[in-house]
Short mmCIF file of C-alpha atoms and ligand atoms in Angstrom, two decimals:
data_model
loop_
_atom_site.label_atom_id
_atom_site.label_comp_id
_atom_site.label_asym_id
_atom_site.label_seq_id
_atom_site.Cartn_x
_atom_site.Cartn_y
_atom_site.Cartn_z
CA UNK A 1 22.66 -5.55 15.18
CA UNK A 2 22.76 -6.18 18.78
CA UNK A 3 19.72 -7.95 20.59
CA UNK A 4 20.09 -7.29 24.59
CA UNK A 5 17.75 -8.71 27.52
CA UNK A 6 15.96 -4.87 26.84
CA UNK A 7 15.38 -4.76 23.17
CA UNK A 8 11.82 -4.15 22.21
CA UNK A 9 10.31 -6.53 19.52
CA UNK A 10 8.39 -5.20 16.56
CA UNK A 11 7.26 -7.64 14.13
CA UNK A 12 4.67 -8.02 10.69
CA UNK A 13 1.98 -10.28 11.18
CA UNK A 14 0.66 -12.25 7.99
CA UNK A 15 0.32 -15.62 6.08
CA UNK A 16 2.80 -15.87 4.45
CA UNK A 17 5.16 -13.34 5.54
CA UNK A 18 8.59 -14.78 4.37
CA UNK A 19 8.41 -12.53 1.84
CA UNK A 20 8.16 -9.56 3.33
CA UNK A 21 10.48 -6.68 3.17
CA UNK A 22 9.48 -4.81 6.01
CA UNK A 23 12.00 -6.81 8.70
CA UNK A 24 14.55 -5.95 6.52
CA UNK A 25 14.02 -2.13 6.07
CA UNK A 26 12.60 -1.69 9.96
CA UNK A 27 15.52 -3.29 11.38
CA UNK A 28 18.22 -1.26 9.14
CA UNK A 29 16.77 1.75 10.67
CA UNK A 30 16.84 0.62 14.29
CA UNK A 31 20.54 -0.31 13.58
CA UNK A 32 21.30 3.27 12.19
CA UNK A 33 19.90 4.90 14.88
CA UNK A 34 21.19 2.81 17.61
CA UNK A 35 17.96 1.72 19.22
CA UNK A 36 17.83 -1.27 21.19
CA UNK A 37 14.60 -2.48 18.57
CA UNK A 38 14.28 -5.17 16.30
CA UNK A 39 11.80 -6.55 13.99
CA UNK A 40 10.39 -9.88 13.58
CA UNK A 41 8.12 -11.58 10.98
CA UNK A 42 5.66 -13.65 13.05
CA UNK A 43 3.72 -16.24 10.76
CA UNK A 44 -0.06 -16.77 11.75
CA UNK A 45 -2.36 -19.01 9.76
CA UNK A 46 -6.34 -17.61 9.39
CA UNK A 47 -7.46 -19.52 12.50
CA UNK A 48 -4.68 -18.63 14.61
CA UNK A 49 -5.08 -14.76 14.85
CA UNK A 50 -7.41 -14.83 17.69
CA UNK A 51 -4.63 -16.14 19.83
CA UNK A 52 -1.58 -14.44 18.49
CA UNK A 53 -3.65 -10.98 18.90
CA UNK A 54 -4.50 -12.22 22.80
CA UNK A 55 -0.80 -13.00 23.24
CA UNK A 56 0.64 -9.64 22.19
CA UNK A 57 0.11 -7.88 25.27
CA UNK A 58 1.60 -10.62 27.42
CA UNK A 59 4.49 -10.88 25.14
CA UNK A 60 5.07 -7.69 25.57
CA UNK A 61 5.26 -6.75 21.76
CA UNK A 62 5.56 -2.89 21.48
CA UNK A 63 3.97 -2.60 17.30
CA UNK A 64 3.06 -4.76 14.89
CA UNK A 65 2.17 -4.63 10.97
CA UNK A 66 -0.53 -6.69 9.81
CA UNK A 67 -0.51 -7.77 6.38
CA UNK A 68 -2.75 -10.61 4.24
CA UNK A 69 -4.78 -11.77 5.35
CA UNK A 70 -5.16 -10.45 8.71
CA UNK A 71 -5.68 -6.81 7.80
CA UNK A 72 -9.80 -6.71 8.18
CA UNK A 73 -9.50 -9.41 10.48
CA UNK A 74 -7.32 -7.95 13.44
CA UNK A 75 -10.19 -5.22 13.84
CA UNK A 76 -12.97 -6.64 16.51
CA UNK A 77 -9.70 -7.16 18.45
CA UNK A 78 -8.40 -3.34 18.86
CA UNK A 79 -9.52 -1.23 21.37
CA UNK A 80 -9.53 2.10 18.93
CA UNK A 81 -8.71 2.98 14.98
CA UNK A 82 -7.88 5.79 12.98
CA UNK A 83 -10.01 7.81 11.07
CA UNK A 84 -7.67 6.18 8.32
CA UNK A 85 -8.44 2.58 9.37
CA UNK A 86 -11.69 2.92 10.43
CA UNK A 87 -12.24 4.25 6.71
CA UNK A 88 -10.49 1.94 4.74
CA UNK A 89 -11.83 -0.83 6.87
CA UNK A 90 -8.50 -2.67 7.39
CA UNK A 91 -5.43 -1.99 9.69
CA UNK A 92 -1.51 -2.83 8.72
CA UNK A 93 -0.43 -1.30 12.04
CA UNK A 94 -0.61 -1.40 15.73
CA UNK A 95 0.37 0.67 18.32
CA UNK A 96 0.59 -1.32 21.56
CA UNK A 97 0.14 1.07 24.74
CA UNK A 98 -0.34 -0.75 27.95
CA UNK A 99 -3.03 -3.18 27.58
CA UNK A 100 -4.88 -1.13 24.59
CA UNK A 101 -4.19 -2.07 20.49
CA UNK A 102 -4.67 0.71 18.45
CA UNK A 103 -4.75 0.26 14.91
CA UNK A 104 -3.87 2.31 11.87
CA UNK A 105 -3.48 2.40 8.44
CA UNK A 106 -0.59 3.86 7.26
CA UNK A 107 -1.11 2.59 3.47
CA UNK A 108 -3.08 5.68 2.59
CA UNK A 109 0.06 8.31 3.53
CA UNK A 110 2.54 5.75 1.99
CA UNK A 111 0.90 6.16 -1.44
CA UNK A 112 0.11 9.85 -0.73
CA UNK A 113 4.02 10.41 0.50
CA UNK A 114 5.98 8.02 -2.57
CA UNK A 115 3.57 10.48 -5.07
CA UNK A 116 5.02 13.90 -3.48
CA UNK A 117 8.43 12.29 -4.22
CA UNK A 118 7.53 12.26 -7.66
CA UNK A 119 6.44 15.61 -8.03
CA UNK A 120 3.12 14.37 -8.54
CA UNK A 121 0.00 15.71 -6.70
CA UNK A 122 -3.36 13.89 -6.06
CA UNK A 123 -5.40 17.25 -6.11
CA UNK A 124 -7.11 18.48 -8.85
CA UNK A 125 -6.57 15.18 -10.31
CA UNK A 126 -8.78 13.06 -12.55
CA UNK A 127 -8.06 9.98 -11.05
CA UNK A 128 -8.63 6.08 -13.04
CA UNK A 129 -7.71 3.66 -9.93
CA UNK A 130 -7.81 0.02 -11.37
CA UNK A 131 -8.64 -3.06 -8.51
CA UNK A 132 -11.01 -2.44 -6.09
CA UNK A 133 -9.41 -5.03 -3.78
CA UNK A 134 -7.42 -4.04 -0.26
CA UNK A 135 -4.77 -2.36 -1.71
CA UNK A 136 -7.17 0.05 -3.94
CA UNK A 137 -9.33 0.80 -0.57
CA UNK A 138 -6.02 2.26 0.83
CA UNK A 139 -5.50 4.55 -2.57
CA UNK A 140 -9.29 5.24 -3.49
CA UNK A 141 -9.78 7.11 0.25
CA UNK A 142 -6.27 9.01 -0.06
CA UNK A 143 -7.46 10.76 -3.33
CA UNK A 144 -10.51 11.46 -2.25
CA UNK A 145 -8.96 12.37 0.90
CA UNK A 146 -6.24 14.71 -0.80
CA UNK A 147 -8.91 16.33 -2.92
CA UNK A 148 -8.70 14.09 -6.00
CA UNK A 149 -11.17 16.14 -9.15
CA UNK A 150 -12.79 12.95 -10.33
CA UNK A 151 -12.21 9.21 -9.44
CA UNK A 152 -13.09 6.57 -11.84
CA UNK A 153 -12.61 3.38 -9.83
CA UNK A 154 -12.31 0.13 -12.88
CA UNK A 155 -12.27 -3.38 -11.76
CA UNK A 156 -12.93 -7.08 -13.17
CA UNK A 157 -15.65 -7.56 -11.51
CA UNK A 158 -17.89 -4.21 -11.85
CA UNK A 159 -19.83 -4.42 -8.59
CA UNK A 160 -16.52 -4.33 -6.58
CA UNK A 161 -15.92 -1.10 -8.35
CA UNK A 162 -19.58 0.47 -7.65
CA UNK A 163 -19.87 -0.74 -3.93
CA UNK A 164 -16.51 0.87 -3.45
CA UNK A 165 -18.21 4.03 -4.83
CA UNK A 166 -20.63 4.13 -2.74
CA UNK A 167 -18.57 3.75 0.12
CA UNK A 168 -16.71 6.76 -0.87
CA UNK A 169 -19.43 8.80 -1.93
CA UNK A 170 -20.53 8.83 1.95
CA UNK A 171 -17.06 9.94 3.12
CA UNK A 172 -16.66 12.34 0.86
CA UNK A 173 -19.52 13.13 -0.82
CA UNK A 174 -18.01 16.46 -2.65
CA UNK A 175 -15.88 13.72 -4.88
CA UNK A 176 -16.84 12.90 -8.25
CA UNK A 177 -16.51 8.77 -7.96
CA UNK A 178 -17.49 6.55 -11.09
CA UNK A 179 -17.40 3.23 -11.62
CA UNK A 180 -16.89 0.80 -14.48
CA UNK A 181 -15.42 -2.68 -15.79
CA UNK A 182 -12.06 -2.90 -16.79
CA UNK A 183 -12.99 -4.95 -20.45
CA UNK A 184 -11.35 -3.16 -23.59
CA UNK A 185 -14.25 -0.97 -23.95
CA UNK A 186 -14.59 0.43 -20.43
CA UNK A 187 -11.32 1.74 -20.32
CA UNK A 188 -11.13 2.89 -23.68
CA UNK A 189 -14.30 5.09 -22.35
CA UNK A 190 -12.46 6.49 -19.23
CA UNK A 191 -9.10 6.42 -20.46
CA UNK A 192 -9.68 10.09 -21.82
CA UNK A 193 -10.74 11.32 -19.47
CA UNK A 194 -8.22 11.15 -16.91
CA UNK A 195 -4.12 12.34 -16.25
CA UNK A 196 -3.46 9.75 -13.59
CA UNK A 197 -3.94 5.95 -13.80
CA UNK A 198 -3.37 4.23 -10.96
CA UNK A 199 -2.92 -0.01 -10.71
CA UNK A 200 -3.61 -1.86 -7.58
CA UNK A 201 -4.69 -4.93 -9.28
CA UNK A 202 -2.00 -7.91 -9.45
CA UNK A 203 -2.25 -7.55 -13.24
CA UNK A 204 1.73 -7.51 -13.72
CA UNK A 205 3.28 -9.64 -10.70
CA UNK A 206 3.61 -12.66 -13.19
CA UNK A 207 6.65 -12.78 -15.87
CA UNK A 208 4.19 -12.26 -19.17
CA UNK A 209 1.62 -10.68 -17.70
CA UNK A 210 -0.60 -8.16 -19.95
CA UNK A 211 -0.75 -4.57 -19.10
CA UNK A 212 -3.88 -3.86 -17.36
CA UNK A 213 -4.69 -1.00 -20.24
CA UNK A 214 -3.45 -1.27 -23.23
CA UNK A 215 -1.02 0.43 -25.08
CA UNK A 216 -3.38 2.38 -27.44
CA UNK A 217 -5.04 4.35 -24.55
CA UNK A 218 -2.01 5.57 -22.53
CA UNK A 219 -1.23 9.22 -23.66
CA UNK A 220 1.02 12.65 -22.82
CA UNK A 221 -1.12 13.89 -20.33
CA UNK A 222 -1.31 10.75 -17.76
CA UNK A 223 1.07 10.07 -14.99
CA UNK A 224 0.87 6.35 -14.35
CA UNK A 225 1.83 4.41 -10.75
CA UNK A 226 1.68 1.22 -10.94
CA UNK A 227 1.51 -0.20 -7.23
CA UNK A 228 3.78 -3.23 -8.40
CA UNK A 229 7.40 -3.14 -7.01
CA UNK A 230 8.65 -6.53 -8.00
CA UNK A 231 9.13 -6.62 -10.99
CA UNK A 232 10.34 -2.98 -10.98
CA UNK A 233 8.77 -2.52 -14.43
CA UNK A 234 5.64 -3.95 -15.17
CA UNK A 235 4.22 -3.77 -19.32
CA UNK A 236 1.90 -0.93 -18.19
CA UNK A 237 5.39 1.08 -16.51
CA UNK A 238 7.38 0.55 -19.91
CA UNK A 239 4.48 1.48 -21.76
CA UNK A 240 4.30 4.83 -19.68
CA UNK A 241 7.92 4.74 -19.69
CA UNK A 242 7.20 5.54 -23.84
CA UNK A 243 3.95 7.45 -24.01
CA UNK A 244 3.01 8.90 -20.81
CA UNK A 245 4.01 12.02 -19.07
CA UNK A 246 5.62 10.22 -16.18
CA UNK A 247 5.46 7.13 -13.91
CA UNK A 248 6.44 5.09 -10.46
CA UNK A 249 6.22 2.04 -9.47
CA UNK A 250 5.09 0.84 -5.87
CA UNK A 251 8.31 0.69 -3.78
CA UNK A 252 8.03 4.30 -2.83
CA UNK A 253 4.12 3.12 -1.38
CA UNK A 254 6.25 0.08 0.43
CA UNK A 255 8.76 2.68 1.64
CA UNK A 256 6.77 5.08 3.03
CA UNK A 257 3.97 3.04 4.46
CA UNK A 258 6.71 1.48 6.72
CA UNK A 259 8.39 4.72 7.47
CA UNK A 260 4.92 5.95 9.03
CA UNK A 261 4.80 2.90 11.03
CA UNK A 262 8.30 3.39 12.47
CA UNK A 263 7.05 7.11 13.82
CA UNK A 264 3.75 5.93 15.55
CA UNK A 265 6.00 3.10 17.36
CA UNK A 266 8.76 4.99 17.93
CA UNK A 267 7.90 9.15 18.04
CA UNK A 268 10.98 9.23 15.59
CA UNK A 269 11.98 10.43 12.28
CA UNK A 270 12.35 7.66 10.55
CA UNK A 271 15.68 7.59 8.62
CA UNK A 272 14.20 7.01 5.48
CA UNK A 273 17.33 7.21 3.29
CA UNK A 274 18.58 4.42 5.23
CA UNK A 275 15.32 2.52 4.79
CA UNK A 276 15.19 2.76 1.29
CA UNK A 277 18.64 1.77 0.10
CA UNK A 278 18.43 -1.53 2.14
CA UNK A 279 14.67 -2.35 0.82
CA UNK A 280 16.97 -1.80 -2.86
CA UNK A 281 19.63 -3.89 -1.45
CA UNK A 282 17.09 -6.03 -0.67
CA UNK A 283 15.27 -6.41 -3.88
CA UNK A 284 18.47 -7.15 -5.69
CA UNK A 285 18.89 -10.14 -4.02
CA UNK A 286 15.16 -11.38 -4.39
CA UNK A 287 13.64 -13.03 -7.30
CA UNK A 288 10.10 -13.00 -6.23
CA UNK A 289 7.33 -10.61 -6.82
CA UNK A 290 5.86 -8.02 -4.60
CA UNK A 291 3.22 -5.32 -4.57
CA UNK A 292 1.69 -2.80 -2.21
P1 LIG B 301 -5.17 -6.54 -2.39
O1 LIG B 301 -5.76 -6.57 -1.01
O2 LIG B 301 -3.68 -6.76 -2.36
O3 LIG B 301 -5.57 -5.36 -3.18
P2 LIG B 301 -7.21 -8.22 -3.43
O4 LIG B 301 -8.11 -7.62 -2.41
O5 LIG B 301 -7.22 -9.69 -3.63
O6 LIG B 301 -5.72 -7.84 -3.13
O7 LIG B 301 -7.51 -7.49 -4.82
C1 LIG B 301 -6.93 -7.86 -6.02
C2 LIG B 301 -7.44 -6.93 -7.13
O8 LIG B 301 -6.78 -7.31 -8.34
C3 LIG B 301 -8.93 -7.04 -7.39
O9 LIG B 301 -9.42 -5.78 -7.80
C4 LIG B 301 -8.98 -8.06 -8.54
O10 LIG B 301 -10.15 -7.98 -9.35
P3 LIG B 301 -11.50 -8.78 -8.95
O11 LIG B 301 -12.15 -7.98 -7.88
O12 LIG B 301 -12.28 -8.83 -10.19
O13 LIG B 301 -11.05 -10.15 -8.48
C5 LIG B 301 -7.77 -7.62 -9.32
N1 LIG B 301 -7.24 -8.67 -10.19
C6 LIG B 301 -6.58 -9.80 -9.82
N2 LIG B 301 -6.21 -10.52 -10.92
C7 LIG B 301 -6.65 -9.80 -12.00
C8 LIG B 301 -6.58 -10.01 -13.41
N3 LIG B 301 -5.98 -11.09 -13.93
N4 LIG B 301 -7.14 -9.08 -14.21
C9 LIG B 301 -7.73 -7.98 -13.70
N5 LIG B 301 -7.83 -7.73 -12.38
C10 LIG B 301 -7.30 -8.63 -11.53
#
């Protein structure tokens, strides 16, 4: 990869963001398609972001993802969101166009996208979505968004779960949304009642960690994503793996969250083969955990 006097700088913004695939898989594809691009991780502590956001104009940064924990906090800086964003409440990209930020969220279509490559649908669906942090925001709106049946939204703490309901329930007020704990009980309740189950907690990241539901309550007719990519199988995934009519994992989410990006920046298909096999490469190398 060539950097010239010209190239155009993309970068993630985020604390931490050493971690972060997204340099790795955006810059593969600028390579492949011979644009003079690259992409940068850009470290900003909480207090900073007022500054850093001021700066990007001047810099003349052409897009940017935001990730934790700047995703709700870039907004009062933007000068427009998507309907997306706007919905969701929290941005992971921006579109830089002369002096004006507009932010998007792209986390929605990723999740939406990585479940077509599955074969799997969100419509129609009966829908158990367990977290009710960032990352199930993204996921609760795209079901209900892609004509999700029923939602049953499960979560440690129970009023996370029902104030996310209610949010919902004004978007899209056709959508059955329910909300519930996540103790043994609770999901022994809903667990019957749905054929998708859907993780966004960080129940999994951690060598040892539990499965979010237990074994006993998986069964034939659920399709299980677990937005975990790192490790690539999580207890709940091998469970599935066993009882369950099918499964993924989150990488597909990480995939084609980015991929989106890459087209609002750039107006271009985004290579996504190429994307994908160097976000594997990637991973191979990598010890540490990740998740959508
Ligand atoms: P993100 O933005 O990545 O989704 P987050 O907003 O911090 O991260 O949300 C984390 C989610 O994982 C929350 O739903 C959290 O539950 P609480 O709202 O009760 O905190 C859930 N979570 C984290 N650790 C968990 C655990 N050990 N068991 C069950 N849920 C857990």
């Amino acid at each position: 990869m060539k950097i010239t006097g010209k190239s155009k700088v993309f970068g993630i913004i985020g604390w931490p963001v050493s971690h972060s695939l997204s340099p790795v898989f955006h810059n593969a594809a600028f390579d492949y398609l011979g644009l003079d691009c690259c992409y940068v991780p850009l470290p900003v502590e909480v207090g900073r972001l007022d500054v850093a956001i001021k700066a990007i104009s001047a810099l003349n940064i052409a897009g940017l993802n935001v990730t934790v924990p700047h995703k709700e906090g870039v907004i009062p800086y933007l000068s427009e969101l998507s309907k997306e964003a706007m919905m969701i409440g929290a941005v992971n990209t921006i579109k830089v166009s002369g002096e004006r930020l507009l932010g998007y969220n792209t986390d929605g279509i990723g999740f939406i996208t990585s479940l077509h490559e599955a074969g799997q649908s969100v419509s129609g669906r009966s829908i158990l979505i367990l977290g009710a942090g960032g990352a199930a925001r993204a996921v609760v709106f795209a079901a209900a968004n892609g004509s999700a049946e029923k939602i049953i939204i499960a979560n440690r703490t129970a009023g996370k779960a029902e104030s996310l309901k209610e949010q919902v329930q004004k978007h899209f007020p056709s959508v059955k949304v329910e909300a519930t704990g996540m103790g043994y009980d609770d999901l022994r309740e809903v667990s019957n009642k749905v054929d998708m189950i859907i993780n966004t907690t960080s129940l999994g990241l951690k060598q040892g960690d539990p499965s979010p539901v237990p074994r006993e309550f998986l069964h034939r007719d659920l399709f299980v994503c677990d937005l975990i990519y790192n490790p690539p199988e999580t207890e709940l995934v091998r469970y599935a793996k066993d009882l369950c009519r099918g499964y993924m994992n989150g990488l597909g989410m990480l995939l084609h969250q980015g991929a989106a990006s890459f087209k609002l920046w750039t107006d271009i298909k985004p290579p996504v083969h190429i994307m994908r096999q160097a976000l594997q490469d990637a991973l191979q190398q990598r010890p540490s955990s990740g998740r959508m």
